[in-house]
Amino acid sequence: MIRQRSEKIVGAIEAGGTKFVCAVGTNPQDLNRIEFPTGDRPAHVLSEVTNWLGEQQRRRGRLQAIGIGSFGPVDLNSNSPSYGFITSTPKPGWRNTDIAGFVHQKFPDLPIGFDTDVNAAALGEYYWGNGIGLEDFVYITIGTGIGAGGLVGGHLLHGLVHPEMGHMLLPRVPGDTFEGVCPFHDGACWEGLCSGPALMNRSGILASNLPSEHEAWKFETQYIAYAVANIVCILSPRRVILGGSVRKAGLLGSDRFFQMIREKVQIVLNGYIVSPALSEDISGFIVPPLLGDDAGICGAIALAQEAII
Ligand code: ZN
C-alpha cells in the first residue's frame, strides 16, 4: 500500500494527557504552533484549540482539513456511534468526550483525520522521520503512559479497537519488588513497570535527576527490552522508533539508554530471529524519533493531509 498526502495547508491537534499541541501549516518546516494545558474541562480546552485554529485560518488562508492524534482509548470505528470519542480513560473529566465531533461542529466543511496519538506520531515519522521508506515499523512512546502504534504493510494499526501494547504483561525481572503503578494490571504490565510515573515511584527520584548507576535504569531497560522483543516476535517490524520523555534518560543519557536496550533485546532474543537488523545493524533498528518531540503534531498534520486525498 502506498500512502498519499496532500501538500495543502491544514490544522493539527495533538491531544495529550498533560497538554494539547496545535499547529497550522503544510510540513514540519512550516508550522505555526501553540500549546494549551489539557486540564479537566474538555469543552474549555477544545474551545481554546478551535478558536486558535479559526484565528490562524483568518491569517494564513482557508484550512483544507484538520488532523487529530489523541490520547485514548479512542473509538476509531467509523461505523460506531461513538466514533471520534475518547472512551474509557481514567483521566478526570475526559471519559466519553466527543473530541472529533466538537472539532467537526466548529469546522463542518472540513475533512477530519482522527487516530491515536501514537499512530499519528508513527505517521509523522513515516513522512518526515525515521520511518521514511518503511511500510512496517512501530512507534513507541514512554512518558506519562506507554503506548505504541505503527504501520503493517503500510496500514496504520487499528483492528478491533487499537493496539494497547503498553499494557502487555511482562515477566518479572529477578530481584524486582516494585508493585507497579497500573490500576488494571497489578504490577504486571509494561506501563505499570516502566512509565515515567513508574520510574519516579520505583526510585523516589525524578528521572532527570536519577543517577546513571541507579538500579532503576537496569530494571527500566530490561523491561523495555522484554517488550520490544515481544513486539519483534509478534509484528516483525523493520524498525522500532522509541519516543517519549523517558528516552532522554536524564543523567544516564539517551545514547547509553538506547545502547542498554539494544544489548538487552539481543540477549532476550538470543539469536533466534535471524536478521542483520537484530545483530550487527541493531543501532539502526531501535532508534529515537528523528522528529523528536514533534513526531505527534507533525503526524496530525499528515493525518489531515491524508484525509483530503
Ligand atoms: Zn496495565
Coordinates of C-alpha atoms and ligand atoms in Angstrom, one line a residue:
M1 CA 0.0 0.0 0.0
I2 CA 1.3 3.4 -0.9
R3 CA 0.1 6.2 1.4
Q4 CA -0.6 9.6 -0.1
R5 CA -1.0 13.0 1.4
S6 CA -1.8 16.4 0.0
E7 CA 0.7 19.3 0.5
K8 CA -2.1 21.7 1.3
I9 CA -2.4 23.9 4.4
V10 CA -4.2 22.1 7.3
G11 CA -4.8 22.3 11.0
A12 CA -3.4 19.7 13.5
I13 CA -4.2 18.8 17.1
E14 CA -2.1 16.5 19.3
A15 CA -4.3 15.8 22.3
G16 CA -2.1 14.7 25.1
G17 CA -2.7 13.8 28.7
T18 CA -1.0 16.9 30.0
K19 CA -1.1 19.3 27.1
F20 CA -2.7 19.9 23.7
V21 CA -0.4 20.9 20.9
C22 CA -2.0 22.7 17.9
A23 CA -0.4 23.6 14.7
V24 CA -1.3 25.0 11.3
G25 CA 0.9 24.5 8.2
T26 CA 2.0 22.2 5.4
N27 CA 5.0 20.3 6.8
P28 CA 7.5 20.3 9.7
Q29 CA 9.4 23.3 8.4
D30 CA 6.3 25.3 8.0
L31 CA 4.3 25.2 11.3
N32 CA 2.7 27.9 13.4
R33 CA 2.0 26.3 16.8
I34 CA 0.7 26.8 20.3
E35 CA 0.1 24.7 23.4
F36 CA -2.7 24.6 26.0
P37 CA -2.9 22.6 29.3
T38 CA -5.3 19.7 29.0
G39 CA -6.9 20.3 32.3
D40 CA -10.1 18.5 33.3
R41 CA -12.7 20.5 31.3
P42 CA -12.7 19.2 27.7
A43 CA -15.1 21.9 26.4
H44 CA -12.8 24.6 27.7
V45 CA -9.6 23.4 26.1
L46 CA -11.4 22.3 22.9
S47 CA -12.8 25.9 22.6
E48 CA -9.3 27.3 23.0
V49 CA -8.0 25.0 20.3
T50 CA -10.7 25.6 17.8
N51 CA -10.7 29.4 18.4
W52 CA -6.9 29.4 17.7
L53 CA -7.4 27.3 14.5
G54 CA -10.1 29.8 13.4
E55 CA -7.7 32.7 14.1
Q56 CA -4.9 31.1 12.1
Q57 CA -7.3 30.4 9.3
R58 CA -8.0 34.2 9.0
R59 CA -4.3 34.9 9.0
R60 CA -2.9 32.1 6.7
G61 CA -5.9 31.3 4.5
R62 CA -8.5 28.6 4.5
L63 CA -7.6 25.3 6.1
Q64 CA -8.3 22.3 3.9
A65 CA -8.6 19.7 6.7
I66 CA -7.9 19.0 10.4
G67 CA -6.0 16.1 11.8
I68 CA -6.3 14.9 15.4
G69 CA -4.0 12.5 17.2
S70 CA -5.4 11.8 20.6
F71 CA -4.6 10.0 23.8
G72 CA -7.0 7.2 24.5
P73 CA -8.5 4.8 24.5
V74 CA -10.4 6.3 21.5
D75 CA -13.1 4.9 19.2
L76 CA -11.7 4.6 15.6
N77 CA -14.5 2.6 14.1
S78 CA -16.2 5.0 11.6
N79 CA -19.5 3.0 11.8
S80 CA -19.7 3.3 15.6
P81 CA -22.0 5.9 17.2
S82 CA -19.0 6.9 19.5
Y83 CA -16.6 7.3 16.6
G84 CA -14.1 10.1 17.4
F85 CA -14.7 9.8 21.1
I86 CA -12.1 9.4 23.9
T87 CA -13.9 6.5 25.6
S88 CA -12.8 4.8 28.9
T89 CA -9.9 7.0 30.0
P90 CA -9.3 7.3 33.8
K91 CA -8.4 10.9 33.2
P92 CA -10.8 13.1 35.2
G93 CA -13.4 14.8 33.1
W94 CA -12.4 13.2 29.8
R95 CA -14.4 10.0 29.8
N96 CA -16.7 9.8 26.8
T97 CA -15.6 13.0 25.2
D98 CA -16.6 13.5 21.6
I99 CA -13.4 15.2 20.5
A100 CA -13.7 14.8 16.7
G101 CA -17.4 15.8 16.9
F102 CA -16.5 19.0 18.8
V103 CA -14.0 20.0 16.1
H104 CA -16.4 19.0 13.3
Q105 CA -19.1 21.3 14.8
K106 CA -16.7 24.2 14.6
F107 CA -15.4 23.4 11.1
P108 CA -18.4 21.5 9.5
D109 CA -17.0 21.7 5.9
L110 CA -13.6 20.2 6.6
P111 CA -12.5 16.6 6.4
I112 CA -11.1 15.4 9.7
G113 CA -8.4 12.8 10.1
F114 CA -8.6 11.1 13.5
D115 CA -6.3 8.5 15.1
T116 CA -4.4 7.6 18.3
D117 CA -1.5 9.9 19.3
V118 CA 1.0 7.1 18.7
N119 CA -0.4 6.2 15.2
A120 CA -0.2 9.9 14.5
A121 CA 3.5 10.0 15.7
A122 CA 4.2 7.0 13.6
L123 CA 2.7 8.7 10.5
G124 CA 4.9 11.8 11.2
E125 CA 8.0 9.6 11.2
Y126 CA 6.8 7.8 8.1
Y127 CA 6.6 11.0 6.1
W128 CA 9.4 13.1 7.6
G129 CA 11.4 11.0 10.0
N130 CA 13.0 7.6 10.8
G131 CA 10.1 5.7 9.1
I132 CA 10.7 7.1 5.6
G133 CA 10.5 4.3 3.1
L134 CA 9.3 1.7 5.7
E135 CA 5.8 0.1 5.5
D136 CA 6.4 -2.0 8.6
F137 CA 7.6 -0.3 11.8
V138 CA 6.4 0.5 15.3
Y139 CA 6.5 3.8 17.2
I140 CA 6.5 3.6 21.0
T141 CA 6.2 6.4 23.5
I142 CA 7.3 6.0 27.1
G143 CA 6.2 9.1 29.1
T144 CA 3.2 9.7 31.4
G145 CA 2.0 6.4 30.0
I146 CA 3.2 3.9 27.4
G147 CA 1.6 3.5 24.0
A148 CA 2.6 2.2 20.6
G149 CA 1.3 2.4 17.1
G150 CA 2.7 1.9 13.7
L151 CA 2.3 0.5 10.2
V152 CA 2.0 -3.0 8.9
G153 CA 2.0 -3.3 5.2
G154 CA 1.6 0.5 5.0
H155 CA -1.7 0.4 7.0
L156 CA -1.9 2.1 10.4
L157 CA -2.6 -0.5 13.1
H158 CA -6.3 -0.4 14.1
G159 CA -8.1 -3.8 14.3
L160 CA -10.7 -4.5 17.0
V161 CA -10.0 -1.2 18.8
H162 CA -6.4 -0.2 18.6
P163 CA -3.3 -1.9 20.0
E164 CA -2.6 -1.3 23.7
M165 CA 0.9 -2.5 23.7
G166 CA 1.7 -0.5 26.9
H167 CA -0.4 -3.0 28.8
M168 CA 1.3 -6.2 27.6
L169 CA 2.2 -8.4 30.5
L170 CA 5.9 -8.9 31.1
P171 CA 8.0 -11.4 33.1
R172 CA 9.3 -10.1 36.4
V173 CA 13.0 -9.3 36.5
P174 CA 14.5 -11.3 39.3
G175 CA 15.0 -9.2 42.4
D176 CA 12.4 -6.6 41.4
T177 CA 9.9 -6.0 44.2
F178 CA 8.3 -2.8 42.7
E179 CA 4.5 -3.1 42.9
G180 CA 3.9 -1.1 39.6
V181 CA 1.5 1.8 39.0
C182 CA -1.1 0.4 36.6
P183 CA -4.5 0.2 38.4
F184 CA -5.7 -2.5 36.0
H185 CA -2.8 -5.0 35.9
D186 CA -1.3 -5.2 39.4
G187 CA 2.4 -4.7 38.8
A188 CA 2.5 -7.0 35.8
C189 CA 2.2 -4.7 32.7
W190 CA 4.8 -2.6 30.8
E191 CA 3.2 0.8 31.6
G192 CA 2.8 -0.1 35.3
L193 CA 6.5 -1.0 35.5
C194 CA 8.2 1.4 33.1
S195 CA 6.2 4.6 32.5
G196 CA 7.6 8.0 33.7
P197 CA 5.5 7.8 36.9
A198 CA 6.6 4.2 37.5
L199 CA 10.3 5.2 37.2
M200 CA 9.6 8.0 39.6
N201 CA 7.8 5.8 42.1
R202 CA 10.3 3.0 41.8
S203 CA 13.3 5.2 42.7
G204 CA 11.7 8.1 44.5
I205 CA 13.8 10.4 42.3
L206 CA 12.8 12.4 39.2
A207 CA 14.1 10.7 36.1
S208 CA 16.0 13.8 35.1
N209 CA 18.0 13.6 38.5
L210 CA 18.2 9.8 38.7
P211 CA 22.0 8.9 38.9
S212 CA 23.3 6.9 35.9
E213 CA 24.3 3.9 38.1
H214 CA 20.9 3.7 39.9
E215 CA 19.4 0.2 39.6
A216 CA 16.1 1.7 38.4
W217 CA 17.7 2.1 35.0
K218 CA 18.7 -1.6 34.9
F219 CA 15.1 -2.6 35.5
E220 CA 13.7 0.1 33.2
T221 CA 15.9 -1.0 30.2
Q222 CA 15.3 -4.7 31.0
Y223 CA 11.5 -4.4 30.8
I224 CA 11.7 -2.3 27.7
A225 CA 13.9 -5.0 26.2
Y226 CA 11.3 -7.7 27.0
A227 CA 8.5 -5.6 25.5
V228 CA 10.5 -4.7 22.3
A229 CA 11.4 -8.4 21.9
N230 CA 7.7 -9.3 22.2
I231 CA 6.8 -6.7 19.6
V232 CA 9.5 -8.0 17.3
C233 CA 8.1 -11.5 17.7
I234 CA 4.5 -10.5 17.0
L235 CA 4.7 -7.8 14.4
S236 CA 8.0 -8.3 12.7
P237 CA 8.7 -4.6 12.3
R238 CA 11.6 -3.4 10.2
R239 CA 12.4 -0.7 12.8
V240 CA 11.3 0.3 16.3
I241 CA 11.2 4.1 17.0
L242 CA 11.3 4.8 20.7
G243 CA 9.9 8.3 21.7
G244 CA 8.5 9.9 24.8
S245 CA 10.2 11.8 27.6
V246 CA 11.8 8.8 29.4
R247 CA 14.1 8.2 26.4
K248 CA 16.0 11.3 27.3
A249 CA 17.1 9.4 30.4
G250 CA 18.5 12.3 32.5
L251 CA 21.9 11.7 33.9
L252 CA 22.2 8.3 32.2
G253 CA 21.9 10.0 28.8
S254 CA 19.9 8.9 25.8
D255 CA 22.8 7.2 24.0
R256 CA 23.6 4.9 26.9
F257 CA 19.9 4.3 27.4
F258 CA 19.4 3.1 23.8
Q259 CA 22.6 1.1 24.0
M260 CA 21.5 -0.8 27.1
I261 CA 18.1 -1.6 25.5
R262 CA 19.7 -2.8 22.2
E263 CA 22.1 -5.1 24.1
K264 CA 19.3 -6.5 26.3
V265 CA 17.0 -7.1 23.3
Q266 CA 19.8 -9.1 21.7
I267 CA 20.2 -11.1 24.9
V268 CA 16.4 -11.7 25.2
L269 CA 16.0 -12.8 21.6
N270 CA 19.1 -15.0 22.0
G271 CA 19.9 -15.3 18.2
Y272 CA 16.6 -16.9 17.4
I273 CA 15.4 -14.4 14.9
V274 CA 18.0 -14.1 12.2
S275 CA 18.4 -10.7 10.6
P276 CA 21.3 -8.3 10.3
A277 CA 18.8 -5.7 11.7
L278 CA 18.9 -7.5 15.0
S279 CA 22.6 -8.3 15.1
E280 CA 25.3 -6.0 13.5
D281 CA 22.7 -3.3 12.5
I282 CA 20.8 -3.1 15.7
S283 CA 21.9 0.5 16.3
G284 CA 19.7 1.4 13.2
F285 CA 16.9 -0.9 14.4
I286 CA 16.0 0.6 17.8
V287 CA 16.2 4.4 17.3
P288 CA 14.8 7.7 18.7
P289 CA 12.3 9.7 16.6
L290 CA 14.0 11.9 14.0
L291 CA 11.3 14.5 14.6
G292 CA 12.0 14.3 18.4
D293 CA 9.0 15.5 20.5
D294 CA 7.3 16.9 17.3
A295 CA 6.5 13.5 15.8
G296 CA 2.9 13.6 17.1
I297 CA 2.0 17.1 15.9
C298 CA 3.7 16.5 12.5
G299 CA 1.8 13.3 12.3
A300 CA -1.5 15.1 13.0
I301 CA -0.7 17.4 10.0
A302 CA -0.2 14.2 7.9
L303 CA -3.5 12.7 9.2
A304 CA -5.3 15.9 7.9
Q305 CA -3.4 15.9 4.6
E306 CA -4.3 12.2 4.0
A307 CA -8.0 13.0 4.8
I308 CA -8.1 15.3 1.8
I309 CA -6.9 12.7 -0.7
Ligands
ZN1 ZN -1.7 -2.0 32.6

